[in-house]
Tab-separated table of C-alpha atoms in Angstrom:
chain	number	residue	atom	x	y	z
A	1	MET	CA	45.338	-55.290	100.087
A	2	ALA	CA	48.884	-54.751	98.924
A	3	GLY	CA	51.300	-56.671	101.094
A	4	CYS	CA	48.566	-58.550	102.968
A	5	ARG	CA	49.664	-61.489	105.137
A	6	MET	CA	46.487	-63.537	104.826
A	7	LYS	CA	47.051	-66.501	102.526
A	8	LEU	CA	44.910	-69.530	101.756
A	9	GLU	CA	46.974	-72.669	101.221
A	10	LEU	CA	44.864	-75.436	99.692
A	11	SER	CA	45.917	-79.044	100.171
A	12	ARG	CA	43.058	-80.520	98.160
A	13	VAL	CA	40.605	-79.162	95.612
A	14	ALA	CA	38.055	-81.497	94.053
A	15	LEU	CA	35.498	-80.228	91.554
A	16	GLY	CA	32.081	-80.463	93.176
A	17	LYS	CA	33.599	-81.906	96.369
A	18	GLY	CA	34.953	-78.874	98.185
A	19	ARG	CA	38.281	-77.263	99.111
A	20	LEU	CA	40.511	-78.360	101.979
A	21	GLY	CA	43.275	-76.176	103.343
A	22	VAL	CA	44.523	-73.675	105.898
A	23	LEU	CA	44.053	-69.911	106.011
A	24	LYS	CA	47.411	-68.635	107.269
A	25	GLY	CA	48.946	-65.317	108.240
A	26	LEU	CA	46.087	-64.270	110.531
A	27	GLY	CA	46.206	-61.784	113.377
A	28	LYS	CA	48.493	-58.856	114.127
A	29	THR	CA	51.561	-61.089	114.172
A	30	GLY	CA	50.456	-63.310	111.290
A	31	GLN	CA	51.080	-66.408	113.414
A	32	LEU	CA	47.489	-67.664	113.705
A	33	SER	CA	45.654	-69.856	111.209
A	34	LEU	CA	42.208	-71.314	110.500
A	35	GLU	CA	41.454	-74.652	108.868
A	36	VAL	CA	38.970	-74.650	106.002
A	37	PRO	CA	36.220	-75.559	105.545
A	38	GLY	CA	35.552	-73.935	108.874
A	39	CYS	CA	33.312	-71.564	110.756
A	40	LEU	CA	33.886	-68.469	112.826
A	41	LEU	CA	33.072	-68.018	116.503
A	42	HIS	CA	29.753	-66.182	116.744
A	43	THR	CA	29.562	-63.516	119.461
A	44	HIS	CA	27.449	-60.612	120.697
A	45	LEU	CA	29.841	-57.755	121.441
A	46	GLY	CA	32.734	-60.191	121.629
A	47	THR	CA	31.049	-62.623	124.023
A	48	VAL	CA	29.620	-66.005	123.049
A	49	PRO	CA	25.996	-65.831	124.268
A	50	HIS	CA	25.426	-67.508	127.673
A	51	LEU	CA	29.150	-68.256	128.181
A	52	THR	CA	31.889	-66.473	130.106
A	53	GLN	CA	35.433	-66.496	128.722
A	54	ASP	CA	36.420	-69.023	131.389
A	55	THR	CA	33.587	-71.347	130.430
A	56	LEU	CA	34.359	-70.938	126.747
A	57	SER	CA	37.997	-71.874	127.351
A	58	THR	CA	36.916	-75.343	128.508
A	59	LEU	CA	35.835	-76.153	124.943
A	60	SER	CA	38.466	-77.651	122.682
A	61	THR	CA	39.035	-76.996	118.971
A	62	LEU	CA	37.421	-73.562	118.926
A	63	PRO	CA	38.141	-71.473	115.799
A	64	SER	CA	40.852	-68.837	115.959
A	65	VAL	CA	38.577	-66.173	114.442
A	66	THR	CA	35.974	-64.283	116.501
A	67	GLN	CA	33.167	-62.525	114.627
A	68	ILE	CA	31.720	-59.245	115.849
A	69	THR	CA	29.156	-57.079	114.043
A	70	LEU	CA	28.604	-53.376	113.556
A	71	SER	CA	24.915	-53.863	114.342
A	72	ASN	CA	26.018	-54.485	117.942
A	73	ILE	CA	28.968	-52.108	118.044
A	74	ALA	CA	27.927	-48.981	116.103
A	75	GLU	CA	26.113	-47.386	119.030
A	76	HIS	CA	29.313	-47.631	121.114
A	77	GLN	CA	31.476	-45.730	118.628
A	78	GLU	CA	32.181	-42.761	120.904
A	79	VAL	CA	33.224	-45.021	123.778
A	80	LEU	CA	35.606	-46.996	121.548
A	81	GLU	CA	37.097	-43.811	120.113
A	82	GLU	CA	37.703	-42.519	123.628
A	83	PHE	CA	39.159	-45.887	124.686
A	84	LYS	CA	41.603	-45.765	121.717
A	85	ASP	CA	42.975	-49.323	122.048
A	86	GLY	CA	40.423	-51.148	119.894
A	87	PHE	CA	37.605	-53.566	120.567
A	88	ARG	CA	39.768	-56.613	121.295
A	89	LYS	CA	41.285	-55.019	124.405
A	90	PHE	CA	37.982	-53.314	125.285
A	91	ALA	CA	36.179	-56.695	125.405
A	92	GLY	CA	39.052	-58.520	127.132
A	93	LEU	CA	39.676	-60.857	124.201
A	94	HIS	CA	43.004	-62.641	123.901
A	95	ASP	CA	44.736	-64.762	121.265
A	96	THR	CA	41.973	-64.449	118.716
A	97	VAL	CA	41.607	-62.965	115.258
A	98	LEU	CA	38.903	-60.300	115.119
A	99	TYR	CA	36.569	-60.176	112.114
A	100	CYS	CA	34.049	-57.334	111.878
A	101	ALA	CA	30.906	-57.949	109.815
A	102	LEU	CA	28.065	-55.566	109.059
A	103	HIS	CA	24.978	-57.428	110.335
A	104	ASP	CA	24.342	-60.066	113.009
A	105	PRO	CA	23.407	-63.237	111.060
A	106	ALA	CA	21.230	-64.465	113.931
A	107	THR	CA	19.001	-61.370	113.886
A	108	PRO	CA	16.773	-60.467	110.910
A	109	CYS	CA	17.186	-56.860	109.729
A	110	PRO	CA	14.332	-54.663	108.476
A	111	THR	CA	14.651	-53.752	104.817
A	112	GLY	CA	13.999	-50.593	102.834
A	113	HIS	CA	16.544	-48.347	104.549
A	114	THR	CA	19.433	-48.190	102.063
A	115	THR	CA	20.319	-45.264	99.817
A	116	ASN	CA	23.014	-44.646	97.230
A	117	LYS	CA	25.286	-43.348	100.001
A	118	THR	CA	24.188	-45.189	103.153
A	119	VAL	CA	23.320	-48.532	104.694
A	120	SER	CA	21.605	-49.079	108.045
A	121	VAL	CA	22.259	-51.352	111.004
A	122	TRP	CA	20.022	-51.941	114.013
A	123	GLY	CA	21.368	-51.834	117.538
A	124	SER	CA	19.544	-51.971	120.863
A	125	GLY	CA	18.651	-48.293	120.455
A	126	GLY	CA	17.198	-48.639	116.955
A	127	ARG	CA	18.418	-47.832	113.451
A	128	ILE	CA	21.863	-46.357	112.833
A	129	GLU	CA	22.584	-44.992	109.364
A	130	LEU	CA	26.127	-45.485	108.092
A	131	THR	CA	27.889	-43.504	105.396
A	132	VAL	CA	31.249	-44.775	104.148
A	133	ALA	CA	32.925	-42.134	106.334
A	134	LYS	CA	31.108	-43.321	109.476
A	135	PHE	CA	31.603	-46.980	108.533
A	136	MET	CA	35.365	-46.482	108.176
A	137	ALA	CA	35.541	-44.393	111.362
A	138	LEU	CA	34.001	-47.379	113.150
A	139	GLN	CA	36.605	-49.725	111.675
A	140	LYS	CA	39.372	-47.415	112.900
A	141	ALA	CA	37.839	-47.459	116.394
A	142	VAL	CA	37.283	-51.240	116.413
A	143	LYS	CA	40.741	-52.085	114.966
A	144	PRO	CA	39.776	-55.562	113.649
A	145	ASP	CA	42.156	-57.932	111.873
A	146	TRP	CA	39.799	-58.048	108.925
A	147	TYR	CA	36.427	-56.585	108.067
A	148	GLN	CA	33.638	-56.873	105.541
A	149	SER	CA	33.310	-53.896	103.219
A	150	MET	CA	30.122	-51.819	103.365
A	151	ALA	CA	27.511	-53.248	100.994
A	152	ASP	CA	23.863	-53.052	99.956
A	153	GLY	CA	22.559	-56.516	100.798
A	154	GLU	CA	18.827	-55.906	100.743
A	155	THR	CA	18.067	-58.046	97.697
A	156	TRP	CA	17.589	-61.455	99.295
A	157	GLN	CA	13.790	-61.212	99.356
A	158	ILE	CA	11.898	-63.303	96.818
A	159	ASN	CA	10.700	-61.367	93.742
A	160	THR	CA	13.178	-58.502	94.117
A	161	SER	CA	13.262	-56.756	90.720
A	162	HIS	CA	16.213	-57.064	88.348
A	163	LYS	CA	16.623	-53.279	88.464
A	164	ARG	CA	16.883	-53.295	92.279
A	165	VAL	CA	19.368	-56.182	92.225
A	166	ARG	CA	21.538	-54.423	89.658
A	167	LYS	CA	21.483	-51.279	91.769
A	168	SER	CA	22.647	-53.235	94.823
A	169	VAL	CA	25.630	-54.600	92.885
A	170	ASP	CA	26.550	-51.122	91.642
A	171	ARG	CA	26.196	-49.607	95.115
A	172	SER	CA	28.248	-52.346	96.753
A	173	LEU	CA	31.082	-51.901	94.255
A	174	ALA	CA	31.004	-48.130	94.785
A	175	HIS	CA	31.045	-48.604	98.574
A	176	LEU	CA	33.986	-51.014	98.243
A	177	ASP	CA	35.986	-48.540	96.155
A	178	GLU	CA	35.362	-45.776	98.692
A	179	CYS	CA	36.262	-48.046	101.620
A	180	LEU	CA	39.503	-49.105	99.930
A	181	LEU	CA	40.416	-45.498	99.224
A	182	VAL	CA	39.990	-44.513	102.892
A	183	HIS	CA	41.661	-47.731	104.048
A	184	GLN	CA	44.790	-47.204	101.963
A	185	LYS	CA	45.258	-43.701	103.422
A	186	SER	CA	44.694	-44.784	107.028
A	187	GLN	CA	47.598	-45.532	109.350
A	188	GLU	CA	45.182	-46.977	111.922
A	189	LEU	CA	44.159	-49.717	109.471
A	190	GLU	CA	47.637	-50.647	108.304
A	191	GLY	CA	47.893	-54.449	108.163
A	192	VAL	CA	44.100	-54.898	108.362
A	193	GLU	CA	42.501	-57.048	105.635
A	194	VAL	CA	39.351	-56.187	103.662
A	195	PHE	CA	36.792	-58.664	102.329
A	196	GLY	CA	34.786	-57.573	99.304
A	197	VAL	CA	31.080	-58.437	99.221
A	198	VAL	CA	29.473	-60.336	96.343
A	199	GLU	CA	25.817	-59.396	95.875
A	200	GLY	CA	23.334	-60.120	93.072
A	201	GLY	CA	20.215	-61.567	94.699
A	202	ASP	CA	18.902	-64.615	92.857
A	203	ILE	CA	19.885	-63.348	89.388
A	204	LEU	CA	22.747	-65.363	87.942
A	205	GLU	CA	24.166	-62.703	85.615
A	206	GLU	CA	24.289	-60.123	88.421
A	207	ARG	CA	25.986	-62.589	90.762
A	208	VAL	CA	28.644	-63.283	88.116
A	209	ARG	CA	29.095	-59.578	87.385
A	210	SER	CA	29.456	-58.782	91.083
A	211	ALA	CA	32.017	-61.579	91.544
A	212	LYS	CA	34.090	-60.555	88.508
A	213	GLU	CA	34.183	-56.880	89.475
A	214	THR	CA	34.871	-57.505	93.169
A	215	ALA	CA	37.727	-59.870	92.262
A	216	LYS	CA	39.400	-57.019	90.346
A	217	ARG	CA	39.772	-55.015	93.562
A	218	PRO	CA	42.702	-55.480	96.003
A	219	VAL	CA	40.742	-57.481	98.600
A	220	SER	CA	41.942	-60.380	100.744
A	221	GLY	CA	38.775	-62.468	100.503
A	222	PHE	CA	35.094	-62.475	99.634
A	223	CYS	CA	31.779	-62.451	101.524
A	224	LEU	CA	28.914	-64.090	99.643
A	225	ASP	CA	25.867	-62.141	100.804
A	226	GLY	CA	22.123	-62.451	100.209
A	227	LEU	CA	22.064	-66.270	100.096
A	228	GLN	CA	20.921	-66.857	103.667
A	229	THR	CA	18.528	-69.516	104.886
A	230	GLY	CA	14.964	-68.542	104.007
A	231	SER	CA	15.906	-66.511	100.923
A	232	MET	CA	15.971	-69.351	98.386
A	233	ASP	CA	16.048	-73.134	98.126
A	234	GLN	CA	19.348	-74.981	98.289
A	235	ALA	CA	19.383	-75.980	94.607
A	236	LEU	CA	19.316	-72.334	93.495
A	237	ARG	CA	21.810	-71.345	96.205
A	238	THR	CA	24.220	-74.054	95.027
A	239	GLN	CA	23.847	-72.958	91.397
A	240	LEU	CA	24.612	-69.334	92.271
A	241	ILE	CA	27.549	-70.175	94.537
A	242	SER	CA	29.081	-72.468	91.917
A	243	ALA	CA	28.822	-69.731	89.289
A	244	VAL	CA	30.295	-67.119	91.647
A	245	THR	CA	33.246	-69.203	92.858
A	246	LYS	CA	34.338	-69.875	89.260
A	247	GLU	CA	34.988	-66.125	88.966
A	248	LEU	CA	36.963	-65.825	92.208
A	249	PRO	CA	40.708	-66.469	92.624
A	250	GLU	CA	41.613	-69.858	94.068
A	251	ASP	CA	43.955	-68.473	96.709
A	252	LYS	CA	41.484	-66.195	98.501
A	253	PRO	CA	38.853	-67.398	100.999
A	254	ARG	CA	35.081	-67.343	100.371
A	255	LEU	CA	32.868	-66.652	103.404
A	256	LEU	CA	29.153	-67.479	103.063
A	257	GLN	CA	26.922	-65.291	105.215
A	258	GLY	CA	23.673	-66.342	106.877
A	259	VAL	CA	23.898	-70.101	106.227
A	260	GLY	CA	24.520	-72.481	109.119
A	261	ARG	CA	22.272	-75.545	108.863
A	262	PRO	CA	24.407	-78.707	108.430
A	263	ASP	CA	22.737	-79.853	105.197
A	264	GLU	CA	23.169	-76.388	103.674
A	265	VAL	CA	26.776	-76.218	104.877
A	266	LEU	CA	27.585	-79.510	103.138
A	267	ALA	CA	25.995	-78.418	99.856
A	268	SER	CA	27.730	-75.037	99.998
A	269	VAL	CA	31.147	-76.581	100.686
A	270	GLU	CA	30.716	-78.762	97.606
A	271	ALA	CA	29.964	-75.580	95.637
A	272	GLY	CA	33.259	-73.999	96.720
A	273	VAL	CA	32.624	-72.171	100.036
A	274	ASP	CA	35.437	-72.087	102.615
A	275	LEU	CA	34.048	-70.288	105.672
A	276	PHE	CA	30.737	-69.938	107.512
A	277	GLU	CA	29.372	-67.785	110.314
A	278	GLY	CA	28.965	-69.814	113.513
A	279	PHE	CA	25.525	-68.560	114.594
A	280	PHE	CA	23.565	-71.831	114.215
A	281	PRO	CA	24.357	-73.240	117.714
A	282	PHE	CA	23.083	-69.996	119.257
A	283	GLN	CA	19.788	-70.208	117.354
A	284	VAL	CA	19.333	-73.831	118.422
A	285	THR	CA	20.054	-72.906	122.042
A	286	GLU	CA	17.537	-70.052	121.973
A	287	ARG	CA	14.865	-72.554	120.897
A	288	GLY	CA	15.591	-74.700	123.967
A	289	CYS	CA	16.960	-77.397	121.686
A	290	ALA	CA	20.089	-79.543	121.465
A	291	LEU	CA	22.009	-80.614	118.379
A	292	ILE	CA	22.024	-84.408	118.134
A	293	PHE	CA	22.730	-85.097	114.426
A	294	ASN	CA	25.273	-87.797	113.720
A	295	PHE	CA	28.477	-87.046	111.839
A	296	ASN	CA	30.525	-90.066	112.933
A	297	ILE	CA	31.887	-92.071	110.001
A	298	SER	CA	34.650	-93.801	111.963
A	299	SER	CA	34.713	-97.556	112.247
A	300	ASN	CA	36.089	-97.163	115.778
A	301	PRO	CA	33.139	-97.585	118.197
A	302	GLU	CA	34.970	-95.549	120.860
A	303	LEU	CA	34.699	-92.513	118.583
A	304	ALA	CA	30.977	-92.886	117.967
A	305	VAL	CA	28.737	-90.053	119.096
A	306	LEU	CA	25.222	-90.929	118.050
A	307	GLU	CA	23.965	-93.701	115.853
A	308	PRO	CA	20.807	-93.012	113.831
A	309	GLY	CA	17.799	-94.041	115.788
A	310	GLU	CA	14.769	-92.774	117.642
A	311	ASP	CA	16.247	-89.332	118.345
A	312	GLN	CA	16.929	-88.498	114.726
A	313	GLU	CA	13.577	-89.876	113.680
A	314	THR	CA	11.954	-87.664	116.293
A	315	ALA	CA	13.885	-84.656	115.145
A	316	GLY	CA	13.045	-85.506	111.569
A	317	ASP	CA	9.358	-85.012	112.331
A	318	SER	CA	10.054	-81.284	112.591
A	319	GLN	CA	10.126	-78.959	109.624
A	320	HIS	CA	13.310	-79.441	107.610
A	321	ASN	CA	13.292	-77.409	104.462
A	322	GLY	CA	10.018	-75.692	105.203
A	323	ASP	CA	8.387	-72.795	103.458
A	324	LEU	CA	10.724	-70.146	102.147
A	325	ASN	CA	10.300	-67.121	104.357
A	326	PRO	CA	12.539	-64.779	106.342
A	327	ASP	CA	11.520	-66.423	109.617
A	328	ASP	CA	12.743	-69.861	108.480
A	329	GLN	CA	15.879	-69.566	110.611
A	330	THR	CA	13.801	-69.461	113.795
A	331	GLN	CA	12.095	-72.799	113.161
A	332	MET	CA	13.281	-76.110	114.594
A	333	THR	CA	15.260	-78.317	112.201
A	334	SER	CA	15.720	-82.049	111.846
A	335	PHE	CA	19.185	-81.803	113.406
A	336	GLU	CA	17.999	-81.087	116.953
A	337	ILE	CA	15.633	-82.211	119.698
A	338	ASN	CA	13.310	-79.953	121.691
A	339	LEU	CA	14.150	-80.550	125.332
A	340	LYS	CA	11.050	-78.720	126.509
A	341	ASP	CA	9.043	-81.705	125.296
A	342	LYS	CA	7.599	-83.807	128.144
A	343	ARG	CA	9.095	-86.978	126.701
A	344	TYR	CA	12.481	-85.898	128.116
A	345	GLN	CA	11.391	-85.371	131.725
A	346	GLY	CA	12.333	-88.961	132.542
A	347	ASP	CA	15.147	-89.406	130.033
A	348	PHE	CA	18.371	-89.924	131.984
A	349	ARG	CA	20.727	-90.202	129.005
A	350	PRO	CA	23.206	-87.464	128.042
A	351	LEU	CA	22.259	-85.246	125.115
A	352	VAL	CA	24.594	-87.251	122.868
A	353	GLU	CA	26.166	-90.551	123.861
A	354	GLY	CA	29.956	-90.292	123.716
A	355	CYS	CA	30.070	-86.488	123.492
A	356	GLY	CA	32.936	-85.138	125.558
A	357	CYS	CA	31.489	-81.704	126.378
A	358	TYR	CA	30.889	-80.676	129.998
A	359	CYS	CA	27.117	-80.874	129.612
A	360	CYS	CA	27.062	-84.428	128.264
A	361	ARG	CA	29.675	-85.648	130.776
A	362	ASN	CA	27.787	-84.311	133.780
A	363	HIS	CA	24.070	-83.967	133.051
A	364	GLN	CA	21.072	-85.781	131.631
A	365	ARG	CA	18.307	-84.773	129.262
A	366	ALA	CA	15.845	-84.850	132.160
A	367	TYR	CA	17.868	-82.215	134.009
A	368	LEU	CA	18.013	-79.971	130.936
A	369	HIS	CA	14.247	-80.390	130.561
A	370	HIS	CA	13.768	-79.338	134.199
A	371	LEU	CA	15.990	-76.269	133.759
A	372	LEU	CA	14.102	-75.186	130.648
A	373	VAL	CA	10.573	-75.566	131.999
A	374	THR	CA	11.560	-73.671	135.167
A	375	ASN	CA	13.300	-70.923	133.126
A	376	GLU	CA	16.648	-71.404	134.828
A	377	LEU	CA	19.541	-69.456	133.258
A	378	LEU	CA	21.766	-72.523	133.548
A	379	ALA	CA	19.770	-74.148	130.722
A	380	GLY	CA	21.166	-71.717	128.177
A	381	VAL	CA	24.697	-72.152	129.517
A	382	LEU	CA	24.661	-75.947	129.296
A	383	LEU	CA	22.915	-76.020	125.923
A	384	MET	CA	25.323	-73.468	124.458
A	385	ILE	CA	28.306	-75.486	125.690
A	386	HIS	CA	27.002	-78.629	124.006
A	387	ASN	CA	25.700	-77.033	120.814
A	388	THR	CA	28.924	-75.106	120.253
A	389	ALA	CA	31.073	-78.186	120.854
A	390	HIS	CA	28.881	-80.390	118.642
A	391	TYR	CA	28.772	-77.910	115.768
A	392	HIS	CA	32.515	-77.296	115.677
A	393	ALA	CA	33.164	-81.050	115.902
A	394	PHE	CA	30.969	-81.394	112.799
A	395	PHE	CA	33.296	-79.057	110.897
A	396	SER	CA	36.276	-81.115	112.053
A	397	ALA	CA	34.544	-84.250	110.740
A	398	LEU	CA	33.826	-82.435	107.474
A	399	ARG	CA	37.515	-81.629	106.992
A	400	ASP	CA	38.450	-85.225	107.777
A	401	ALA	CA	35.917	-86.469	105.230
A	402	LEU	CA	37.383	-84.215	102.540
A	403	ALA	CA	40.899	-85.406	103.373
A	404	GLU	CA	39.876	-89.072	103.281
A	405	ASP	CA	37.512	-88.782	100.304
A	406	THR	CA	34.520	-89.921	102.378
A	407	LEU	CA	32.298	-86.868	101.935
A	408	ASP	CA	29.441	-88.871	100.424
A	409	LEU	CA	29.384	-91.112	103.486
A	410	LEU	CA	29.385	-88.088	105.791
A	411	LYS	CA	26.484	-86.558	103.867
A	412	ARG	CA	24.433	-89.739	104.243
A	413	ARG	CA	25.209	-89.881	107.951
A	414	VAL	CA	24.394	-86.214	108.629
A	415	LEU	CA	21.174	-86.393	106.622
A	416	GLY	CA	20.111	-89.487	108.555
A	417	GLN	CA	20.428	-91.917	105.670
A	418	THR	CA	21.778	-95.362	106.422
A	419	GLU	CA	24.138	-97.184	104.147
A	420	ARG	CA	22.704	-99.911	101.961
A	421	LYS	CA	24.086	-103.352	102.651
A	422	ASP	CA	23.953	-105.836	99.798
């Protein structure tokens, strides 16, 4: 948008190796920032699942950007309009940048409900159809710091026709133009940033066309949609992202939607992605699992978290890439252990040796196993604390690796490969 404060300052850009920098000018005052590559804080209605704000505040290095979604908020439009002060104050959030997306990345959405003029979201009460007018009325009620434009993203399924993909690109561009028109005339949205959405399914020429046309609009950044886990293999995803990012301006951030697995994050960063949605720890927690993958590449043993060993081999027995299907995100990955397994009932080690989170400092795997098999609510709390801390520490390690030119070593460590010694 004209006069926008958001600015991406890149300190390092290496072809095929990712972008390192800081997204500055965030929030109402423009004083907040977010390091990239980075991920957003995933929430349901402004709350990190299983955690109170007090509990969340015990975690260090949390991102400055909180993600909320219209799929959770749309049914509360009348309440927010009556409240008048926006969602941040309504949810009791403080000192955070509010980003409003369309769909919850952790929840699959039914398809087949878009038209030339509408898209649909699903709340607890069922489907809610959004026109541009209703979509923008919601943004005025929410009062976010930035939001994703309305878009037709229902082309991620395998074998979607070229005609349908082209239509989704055309619709998304038309929605963006309408949103920008309303936005520019709205006093309530003054100072709020808009992210354009790049669509195009798995068709390269449509992806490039969508990127070129979206980049012509006065947007502050870009959402890369329809590339989520389960929609395509990583090689194709990387090819499409690389082609798209070549068409986008260097000084505006690229947010990849629906991708959170560490191996896919690494490949996507190398292809030019800056930001990710932080839903992966929540999915792992809901499975009763704990993230244990190793991202330590420091020679200092005091900084070690987990050396490759039995745990990663055990986790590696689970499905990693798996069959390509929409339910792929619900399946256990090689980056976690299933604490419901009986093997952990007598395991008195922390989830990850050397991890500084509350869970690992105070509890053992055996206790987590007990909480899970007895359906205690505390299990979700402790797992979410650890998984959130571990995942965001991974992004910190990723930034360090880019700064120190050790990304290849980090990739080998995260993927469980040991270095060869001559």
